[in-house]
XYZ file of N, CA, C and O in Angstrom:
716
model
N 71.360 143.451 49.052
C 69.915 143.367 48.998
C 69.341 144.782 48.905
O 69.720 145.666 49.634
N 68.407 144.949 47.952
C 67.775 146.253 47.789
C 66.678 146.431 48.828
O 65.934 145.514 49.127
N 66.615 147.623 49.359
C 65.571 147.902 50.342
C 64.424 148.629 49.666
O 64.613 149.424 48.758
N 63.226 148.352 50.079
C 62.050 149.031 49.554
C 61.957 150.379 50.234
O 61.965 150.474 51.463
N 61.876 151.439 49.406
C 61.901 152.776 49.971
C 60.513 153.318 50.286
O 60.323 154.005 51.259
N 59.537 153.015 49.414
C 58.185 153.496 49.686
C 57.166 152.538 49.082
O 57.533 151.543 48.451
N 55.908 152.859 49.243
C 54.834 151.978 48.764
C 54.816 151.885 47.245
O 54.514 150.836 46.675
N 55.179 152.976 46.576
C 55.197 152.971 45.110
C 56.260 152.004 44.580
O 56.029 151.297 43.607
N 57.401 151.937 45.244
C 58.432 150.991 44.831
C 57.994 149.551 45.070
O 58.391 148.651 44.334
N 57.180 149.360 46.090
C 56.719 148.015 46.405
C 55.855 147.447 45.285
O 55.931 146.264 44.964
N 55.033 148.276 44.650
C 54.120 147.800 43.608
C 54.612 148.128 42.201
O 53.858 147.984 41.242
N 55.824 148.554 42.058
C 56.369 148.837 40.740
C 56.532 147.520 39.978
O 56.987 146.533 40.522
N 56.131 147.552 38.719
C 56.140 146.322 37.933
C 57.028 146.513 36.712
O 56.963 147.528 36.046
N 57.831 145.491 36.438
C 58.641 145.473 35.230
C 58.138 144.348 34.338
O 57.691 143.317 34.820
N 58.224 144.580 33.044
C 57.839 143.527 32.104
C 59.046 142.632 31.897
O 60.022 143.020 31.296
N 58.943 141.447 32.414
C 60.041 140.494 32.323
C 60.110 139.928 30.903
O 59.122 139.964 30.167
N 61.267 139.380 30.511
C 61.384 138.790 29.181
C 60.350 137.684 28.977
O 60.186 136.816 29.810
N 59.658 137.737 27.867
C 58.659 136.730 27.537
C 57.300 136.992 28.153
O 56.343 136.265 27.865
N 57.200 137.994 28.995
C 55.944 138.266 29.689
C 54.845 138.691 28.725
O 53.701 138.256 28.849
N 55.187 139.529 27.761
C 54.186 139.995 26.803
C 53.680 138.837 25.932
O 52.477 138.729 25.672
N 54.570 137.961 25.517
C 54.169 136.799 24.713
C 53.232 135.910 25.528
O 52.196 135.458 25.032
N 53.576 135.680 26.789
C 52.728 134.868 27.649
C 51.379 135.538 27.862
O 50.333 134.874 27.794
N 51.371 136.846 28.110
C 50.113 137.560 28.366
C 49.203 137.526 27.146
O 48.002 137.267 27.274
N 49.752 137.751 25.963
C 48.943 137.708 24.738
C 48.426 136.293 24.510
O 47.237 136.088 24.188
N 49.291 135.293 24.674
C 48.878 133.896 24.457
C 47.764 133.504 25.417
O 46.786 132.862 25.017
N 47.904 133.863 26.667
C 46.898 133.482 27.655
C 45.584 134.218 27.413
O 44.508 133.624 27.562
N 45.651 135.474 26.990
C 44.425 136.219 26.701
C 43.721 135.630 25.475
O 42.492 135.483 25.466
N 44.470 135.282 24.443
C 43.882 134.667 23.250
C 43.270 133.309 23.600
O 42.175 132.966 23.125
N 43.958 132.538 24.437
C 43.402 131.254 24.883
C 42.092 131.460 25.636
O 41.124 130.718 25.442
N 42.044 132.478 26.469
C 40.819 132.776 27.217
C 39.673 133.123 26.275
O 38.535 132.656 26.460
N 39.961 133.940 25.272
C 38.920 134.289 24.298
C 38.479 133.073 23.497
O 37.283 132.910 23.204
N 39.422 132.208 23.164
C 39.095 130.977 22.449
C 38.133 130.115 23.280
O 37.154 129.574 22.763
N 38.417 130.005 24.550
C 37.545 129.213 25.427
C 36.168 129.855 25.551
O 35.149 129.159 25.573
N 36.126 131.182 25.607
C 34.843 131.877 25.701
C 34.006 131.648 24.439
O 32.805 131.409 24.525
N 34.628 131.714 23.291
C 33.903 131.518 22.032
C 33.360 130.090 21.943
O 32.258 129.864 21.448
N 34.120 129.116 22.427
C 33.708 127.719 22.331
C 32.851 127.251 23.492
O 32.396 126.102 23.487
N 32.636 128.087 24.469
C 31.850 127.678 25.640
C 30.429 127.240 25.296
O 29.981 126.197 25.780
N 29.681 127.954 24.464
C 28.316 127.496 24.162
C 28.257 126.140 23.473
O 27.288 125.400 23.629
N 29.268 125.797 22.721
C 29.283 124.496 22.039
C 29.657 123.360 22.979
O 29.356 122.206 22.693
N 30.298 123.682 24.084
C 30.780 122.634 24.982
C 29.887 122.429 26.202
O 29.977 121.387 26.853
N 29.080 123.413 26.545
C 28.204 123.289 27.713
C 26.797 123.726 27.326
O 26.572 124.226 26.235
N 25.879 123.554 28.259
C 24.491 123.914 27.953
C 23.850 124.584 29.160
O 24.258 124.370 30.293
N 22.884 125.431 28.874
C 22.048 126.012 29.917
C 20.730 125.246 29.888
O 20.039 125.222 28.869
N 20.377 124.622 30.986
C 19.194 123.769 31.058
C 18.051 124.565 31.670
O 18.225 125.245 32.684
N 16.860 124.472 31.045
C 15.694 125.184 31.562
C 15.229 124.563 32.875
O 15.370 123.377 33.096
N 14.643 125.393 33.695
C 14.076 125.018 34.988
C 15.110 124.371 35.911
O 14.822 123.443 36.642
N 16.305 124.860 35.845
C 17.367 124.403 36.747
C 17.956 125.636 37.419
O 18.097 126.678 36.791
N 18.242 125.495 38.688
C 18.789 126.660 39.396
C 20.138 127.066 38.804
O 20.826 126.279 38.149
N 20.510 128.304 39.070
C 21.713 128.859 38.447
C 22.962 128.069 38.797
O 23.781 127.747 37.939
N 23.111 127.730 40.062
C 24.331 127.042 40.482
C 24.374 125.590 40.021
O 25.420 124.973 40.032
N 23.232 125.037 39.622
C 23.192 123.655 39.131
C 23.308 123.578 37.614
O 23.333 122.489 37.064
N 23.383 124.728 36.969
C 23.512 124.742 35.512
C 24.856 124.135 35.103
O 25.885 124.458 35.694
N 24.848 123.283 34.060
C 26.126 122.712 33.620
C 27.106 123.759 33.098
O 28.312 123.574 33.189
N 26.587 124.857 32.572
C 27.467 125.865 31.983
C 27.881 126.946 32.971
O 28.727 127.778 32.648
N 27.301 126.951 34.175
C 27.549 128.067 35.083
C 29.011 128.151 35.529
O 29.659 129.186 35.365
N 29.521 127.086 36.115
C 30.877 127.157 36.687
C 31.953 127.274 35.608
O 32.922 128.033 35.797
N 31.809 126.592 34.455
C 32.787 126.879 33.386
C 32.729 128.332 32.926
O 33.766 128.938 32.645
N 31.513 128.915 32.882
C 31.395 130.322 32.476
C 32.043 131.239 33.499
O 32.728 132.212 33.132
N 31.858 130.942 34.772
C 32.504 131.741 35.823
C 34.024 131.629 35.708
O 34.746 132.635 35.766
N 34.497 130.405 35.529
C 35.947 130.202 35.447
C 36.540 130.929 34.239
O 37.588 131.589 34.353
N 35.870 130.835 33.106
C 36.393 131.497 31.910
C 36.270 133.006 32.038
O 37.161 133.752 31.617
N 35.198 133.476 32.646
C 35.052 134.919 32.866
C 36.162 135.468 33.751
O 36.759 136.510 33.445
N 36.464 134.774 34.830
C 37.556 135.195 35.718
C 38.891 135.113 34.971
O 39.756 135.992 35.108
N 39.020 134.083 34.161
C 40.261 133.914 33.382
C 40.453 135.069 32.406
O 41.569 135.585 32.252
N 39.370 135.512 31.784
C 39.460 136.638 30.842
C 39.820 137.917 31.573
O 40.678 138.684 31.116
N 39.178 138.158 32.704
C 39.463 139.394 33.455
C 40.934 139.447 33.872
O 41.624 140.443 33.643
N 41.434 138.372 34.460
C 42.805 138.404 34.954
C 43.829 138.362 33.823
O 44.890 138.974 33.931
N 43.504 137.656 32.742
C 44.451 137.668 31.617
C 44.466 139.038 30.948
O 45.516 139.489 30.482
N 43.318 139.715 30.900
C 43.286 141.082 30.353
C 44.083 142.027 31.246
O 44.824 142.891 30.750
N 43.949 141.887 32.560
C 44.729 142.726 33.476
C 46.222 142.437 33.344
O 47.047 143.354 33.369
N 46.557 141.196 33.196
C 47.960 140.836 33.017
C 48.499 141.398 31.710
O 49.623 141.925 31.662
N 47.697 141.315 30.648
C 48.101 141.870 29.356
C 48.267 143.383 29.451
O 49.254 143.937 28.958
N 47.336 144.036 30.115
C 47.437 145.483 30.297
C 48.695 145.840 31.083
O 49.432 146.770 30.730
N 48.948 145.111 32.144
C 50.140 145.343 32.936
C 51.417 145.111 32.145
O 52.400 145.833 32.299
N 51.402 144.111 31.295
C 52.587 143.826 30.478
C 52.823 144.906 29.448
O 53.971 145.245 29.143
N 51.738 145.480 28.922
C 51.884 146.519 27.891
C 52.392 147.818 28.493
O 53.271 148.468 27.920
N 51.901 148.207 29.651
C 52.258 149.509 30.219
C 53.507 149.466 31.096
O 54.023 150.512 31.458
N 54.002 148.304 31.418
C 55.160 148.216 32.305
C 56.455 148.473 31.558
O 56.551 148.269 30.353
N 57.428 148.893 32.326
C 58.754 149.116 31.760
C 59.370 147.785 31.381
O 59.301 146.818 32.133
N 59.968 147.760 30.224
C 60.469 146.506 29.672
C 61.888 146.232 30.145
O 62.740 147.107 30.152
N 62.136 144.975 30.525
C 63.486 144.509 30.808
C 63.953 143.783 29.551
O 63.267 142.888 29.064
N 65.089 144.152 28.976
C 65.504 143.530 27.714
C 65.784 142.038 27.866
O 66.085 141.562 28.951
N 65.688 141.339 26.731
C 65.988 139.901 26.734
C 64.797 139.051 26.383
O 64.813 137.853 26.621
N 63.754 139.642 25.815
C 62.543 138.901 25.510
C 62.804 137.797 24.492
O 62.328 136.684 24.649
N 63.541 138.095 23.450
C 63.787 137.109 22.416
C 64.513 135.886 22.982
O 64.172 134.749 22.666
N 65.479 136.135 23.832
C 66.201 135.016 24.454
C 65.262 134.171 25.302
O 65.353 132.935 25.301
N 64.350 134.828 25.998
C 63.387 134.102 26.822
C 62.436 133.274 25.959
O 62.154 132.113 26.263
N 61.948 133.872 24.878
C 61.038 133.149 23.983
C 61.755 131.957 23.357
O 61.196 130.854 23.275
N 62.992 132.169 22.938
C 63.756 131.062 22.352
C 64.021 129.963 23.383
O 63.996 128.780 23.053
N 64.223 130.362 24.620
C 64.425 129.371 25.674
C 63.176 128.509 25.847
O 63.255 127.294 25.937
N 62.009 129.147 25.865
C 60.764 128.391 26.025
C 60.435 127.591 24.775
O 59.841 126.526 24.849
N 60.833 128.092 23.601
C 60.563 127.370 22.352
C 61.386 126.092 22.252
O 61.008 125.180 21.511
N 62.468 126.014 23.001
C 63.268 124.785 22.989
C 62.464 123.579 23.458
O 62.755 122.448 23.083
N 61.464 123.816 24.267
C 60.653 122.695 24.754
C 59.830 122.060 23.639
O 59.371 120.927 23.783
N 59.648 122.776 22.530
C 58.897 122.210 21.407
C 59.615 121.009 20.799
O 58.990 120.182 20.139
N 60.913 120.923 21.024
C 61.662 119.774 20.515
C 61.064 118.470 21.028
O 60.923 117.505 20.279
N 60.638 118.453 22.289
C 60.111 117.219 22.858
C 58.716 116.907 22.325
O 58.332 115.748 22.240
N 57.980 117.925 21.962
C 56.700 117.674 21.285
C 56.945 117.035 19.922
O 56.210 116.123 19.510
N 57.979 117.465 19.244
C 58.331 116.860 17.950
C 58.787 115.417 18.136
O 58.414 114.537 17.353
N 59.569 115.166 19.178
C 59.955 113.785 19.496
C 58.710 112.926 19.694
O 58.629 111.811 19.183
N 57.753 113.433 20.443
C 56.549 112.654 20.721
C 55.731 112.441 19.446
O 55.179 111.364 19.237
N 55.655 113.448 18.588
C 54.914 113.290 17.331
C 55.581 112.239 16.446
O 54.898 111.450 15.781
N 56.896 112.216 16.442
C 57.602 111.188 15.673
C 57.313 109.808 16.254
O 57.099 108.837 15.502
N 57.269 109.721 17.570
C 56.948 108.450 18.230
C 55.548 107.984 17.838
O 55.340 106.814 17.491
N 54.603 108.887 17.865
C 53.223 108.543 17.500
C 53.152 108.106 16.037
O 52.389 107.208 15.685
N 53.985 108.698 15.186
C 53.957 108.357 13.760
C 54.548 106.973 13.491
O 54.102 106.288 12.563
N 55.534 106.543 14.295
C 56.163 105.257 13.996
C 55.513 104.074 14.697
O 55.791 102.934 14.336
N 54.651 104.326 15.688
C 54.002 103.216 16.389
C 53.190 102.346 15.430
O 53.296 101.112 15.493
N 52.387 102.886 14.506
C 51.653 101.993 13.589
C 52.566 101.204 12.656
O 52.168 100.157 12.161
N 53.755 101.687 12.430
C 54.664 100.975 11.529
C 55.446 99.885 12.249
O 55.547 98.762 11.775
N 56.017 100.218 13.389
C 56.885 99.272 14.088
C 56.170 98.488 15.180
O 56.667 97.464 15.613
N 55.048 98.988 15.668
C 54.381 98.369 16.811
C 54.773 99.092 18.087
O 55.707 99.906 18.119
N 54.070 98.775 19.163
C 54.265 99.525 20.405
C 55.628 99.278 21.029
O 56.343 100.219 21.362
N 55.997 98.025 21.205
C 57.251 97.725 21.896
C 58.474 98.216 21.139
O 59.309 98.924 21.722
N 58.647 97.882 19.847
C 59.836 98.407 19.159
C 59.857 99.929 19.106
O 60.924 100.543 19.257
N 58.692 100.558 18.921
C 58.647 102.018 18.876
C 59.017 102.619 20.220
O 59.776 103.600 20.287
N 58.492 102.036 21.291
C 58.789 102.554 22.623
C 60.259 102.352 22.967
O 60.895 103.249 23.546
N 60.806 101.191 22.604
C 62.229 100.940 22.861
C 63.095 101.926 22.071
O 64.047 102.508 22.616
N 62.747 102.140 20.823
C 63.504 103.093 19.997
C 63.360 104.512 20.536
O 64.336 105.271 20.619
N 62.152 104.861 20.944
C 61.891 106.198 21.489
C 62.675 106.415 22.787
O 63.318 107.452 22.960
N 62.628 105.455 23.684
C 63.333 105.606 24.964
C 64.840 105.679 24.756
O 65.519 106.519 25.367
N 65.372 104.826 23.881
C 66.817 104.851 23.634
C 67.229 106.163 22.952
O 68.245 106.762 23.313
N 66.437 106.613 21.992
C 66.755 107.868 21.302
C 66.687 109.054 22.249
O 67.536 109.946 22.215
N 65.668 109.056 23.083
C 65.528 110.160 24.032
C 66.638 110.139 25.083
O 67.152 111.200 25.466
N 67.020 108.944 25.525
C 68.141 108.841 26.469
C 69.419 109.340 25.821
O 70.204 110.069 26.441
N 69.627 108.984 24.556
C 70.810 109.466 23.831
C 70.775 110.978 23.696
O 71.772 111.654 23.901
N 69.603 111.512 23.382
C 69.447 112.960 23.232
C 69.706 113.696 24.537
O 70.268 114.789 24.548
N 69.320 113.086 25.647
C 69.491 113.739 26.941
C 70.913 113.606 27.485
O 71.222 114.129 28.547
N 71.763 112.899 26.760
C 73.160 112.802 27.155
C 73.542 111.495 27.818
O 74.697 111.312 28.187
N 72.611 110.577 27.947
C 72.914 109.265 28.532
C 73.300 108.338 27.385
O 72.488 107.587 26.882
N 74.563 108.392 27.001
C 74.981 107.747 25.755
C 75.756 106.465 25.953
O 76.164 105.852 24.984
N 75.939 106.043 27.154
C 76.688 104.809 27.364
C 75.788 103.607 27.092
O 74.554 103.706 27.065
N 76.420 102.480 26.880
C 75.673 101.246 26.607
C 74.774 100.877 27.791
O 73.673 100.346 27.608
N 75.240 101.200 28.970
C 74.461 100.915 30.183
C 73.119 101.651 30.157
O 72.063 101.071 30.402
N 73.143 102.932 29.813
C 71.912 103.723 29.806
C 71.003 103.325 28.647
O 69.774 103.364 28.765
N 71.601 102.936 27.521
C 70.780 102.450 26.407
C 70.044 101.180 26.818
O 68.862 101.002 26.528
N 70.769 100.287 27.511
C 70.145 99.054 27.989
C 69.044 99.325 29.000
O 67.975 98.701 28.958
N 69.280 100.268 29.894
C 68.259 100.617 30.893
C 67.020 101.202 30.215
O 65.887 100.874 30.578
N 67.232 102.043 29.210
C 66.072 102.642 28.536
C 65.275 101.595 27.768
O 64.039 101.621 27.776
N 65.960 100.646 27.132
C 65.240 99.584 26.421
C 64.536 98.667 27.424
O 63.393 98.241 27.200
N 65.195 98.381 28.521
C 64.570 97.564 29.571
C 63.323 98.263 30.128
O 62.304 97.613 30.398
N 63.398 99.566 30.271
C 62.230 100.334 30.715
C 61.082 100.199 29.716
O 59.925 100.005 30.106
N 61.408 100.269 28.424
C 60.366 100.133 27.396
C 59.723 98.754 27.451
O 58.497 98.620 27.342
N 60.527 97.727 27.641
C 59.984 96.359 27.737
C 59.105 96.240 28.975
O 58.014 95.658 28.919
N 59.548 96.804 30.084
C 58.752 96.743 31.316
C 57.420 97.463 31.148
O 56.373 96.969 31.596
N 57.437 98.610 30.479
C 56.185 99.350 30.248
C 55.258 98.556 29.339
O 54.055 98.441 29.608
N 55.803 97.975 28.287
C 54.973 97.181 27.373
C 54.384 95.983 28.095
O 53.195 95.664 27.928
N 55.196 95.296 28.890
C 54.684 94.147 29.638
C 53.618 94.563 30.642
O 52.597 93.888 30.803
N 53.857 95.664 31.317
C 52.883 96.147 32.305
C 51.546 96.472 31.637
O 50.494 96.042 32.113
N 51.604 97.205 30.555
C 50.370 97.614 29.890
C 49.663 96.446 29.228
O 48.451 96.289 29.344
N 50.402 95.628 28.522
C 49.784 94.571 27.725
C 49.414 93.360 28.570
O 48.298 92.840 28.447
N 50.300 92.910 29.421
C 50.063 91.664 30.148
C 49.261 91.858 31.426
O 48.318 91.131 31.680
N 49.623 92.849 32.224
C 48.966 92.996 33.522
C 47.726 93.878 33.463
O 46.718 93.580 34.072
N 47.803 94.972 32.748
C 46.667 95.896 32.700
C 45.703 95.600 31.556
O 44.653 96.216 31.460
N 46.087 94.669 30.688
C 45.240 94.249 29.564
C 44.842 95.413 28.649
O 43.725 95.487 28.162
N 45.758 96.330 28.449
C 45.523 97.460 27.550
C 45.798 96.996 26.128
O 46.791 96.329 25.871
N 44.909 97.341 25.217
C 45.115 96.961 23.824
C 46.061 97.963 23.183
O 45.702 99.106 22.933
N 47.268 97.510 22.937
C 48.297 98.373 22.350
C 48.349 98.134 20.846
O 48.071 97.045 20.370
N 48.711 99.151 20.086
C 48.730 98.997 18.631
C 49.813 98.015 18.174
O 50.907 97.985 18.702
N 49.424 97.223 17.210
C 50.349 96.263 16.604
C 50.839 96.885 15.304
O 50.057 97.375 14.505
N 52.127 96.842 15.082
C 52.690 97.474 13.903
C 52.733 96.569 12.700
O 52.514 95.350 12.778
N 53.005 97.171 11.573
C 53.147 96.413 10.333
C 54.356 95.491 10.393
O 54.407 94.485 9.690
N 55.323 95.829 11.219
C 56.522 95.012 11.376
C 56.183 93.617 11.890
O 56.831 92.647 11.526
N 55.149 93.526 12.695
C 54.778 92.233 13.273
C 54.295 91.252 12.203
O 54.346 90.054 12.396
N 53.814 91.768 11.099
C 53.314 90.895 10.027
C 54.439 90.103 9.371
O 54.184 89.088 8.741
N 55.645 90.551 9.516
C 56.784 89.867 8.876
C 57.351 88.743 9.741
O 58.216 88.010 9.301
N 56.892 88.643 10.974
C 57.408 87.608 11.874
C 56.833 86.245 11.484
O 55.738 86.161 10.912
N 57.550 85.132 11.818
C 56.983 83.799 11.583
C 55.685 83.620 12.368
O 55.486 84.229 13.421
N 54.817 82.745 11.859
C 53.451 82.623 12.391
C 53.441 82.291 13.883
O 52.698 82.891 14.658
N 54.250 81.357 14.326
C 54.255 80.962 15.733
C 54.707 82.077 16.646
O 54.149 82.294 17.726
N 55.694 82.825 16.228
C 56.212 83.929 17.044
C 55.276 85.130 16.965
O 55.081 85.842 17.945
N 54.665 85.328 15.803
C 53.800 86.500 15.603
C 52.648 86.539 16.605
O 52.393 87.567 17.225
N 51.976 85.404 16.795
C 50.838 85.421 17.719
C 51.296 85.663 19.157
O 50.625 86.366 19.917
N 52.464 85.113 19.537
C 52.992 85.356 20.882
C 53.341 86.837 21.071
O 52.976 87.444 22.083
N 54.030 87.401 20.096
C 54.432 88.804 20.196
C 53.223 89.721 20.185
O 53.155 90.702 20.943
N 52.232 89.390 19.342
C 51.033 90.243 19.290
C 50.241 90.161 20.582
O 49.577 91.119 20.969
N 50.326 89.034 21.275
C 49.579 88.886 22.525
C 50.273 89.595 23.687
O 49.623 90.278 24.478
N 51.580 89.468 23.780
C 52.278 89.959 24.975
C 53.100 91.228 24.764
O 53.529 91.852 25.709
N 53.382 91.618 23.537
C 54.205 92.810 23.304
C 53.530 93.751 22.354
O 54.019 94.602 21.792
C-alpha cells in the first residue's frame, strides 16, 4: 500500500483511460442542454424567481456546465495514464446491445410483439452464453410471460405484426387479443 507523503500528493490527479473522452462528451452534452433550454422551458412574467418553470433547470444546467468544464480542464492538464483506446473500446462494446434493441424494434412491426420478444430473448440468451435448450426454453417462457402480463393483465396495447395476418381467422382474433 502506498502512503501519502504530503498534501500535494493527496490532490495529485492522473488522467485515467477514457477520462478525456468522457469529459469532452459530458461538456458537449451540457452545452447542448444549455442551447435547448429556452425551447424546453419558459420564463413566466409576474412569477417569483424560485417559482419560474425555467429556474431550476437553468440552475442544474449551469452547475452541470461549471463542473463539466472543470472536469474537462482537469483531464486536459493532468498527467496521462496510457490505455485510453482500450478503455474507449471497452465502453464501445456496450453499443452492441443498443444495436440488438434497434433490431428488436425493427422486427416488432413485422413479426408482432410476442414472436419478436421470444426471438429477442432467445437470441440475447444465446449471445450471453446461455446456449442450452433449457435456457432457450426459459427465455421463450419469459417472453410469453411478459406478453401475457402486458396484454392480458395490464391491458397494454401491444403492436400486432404482419405475421398475424397470415393466421387462420379463428386463431388470428385470439392471438391478436391475448398475444
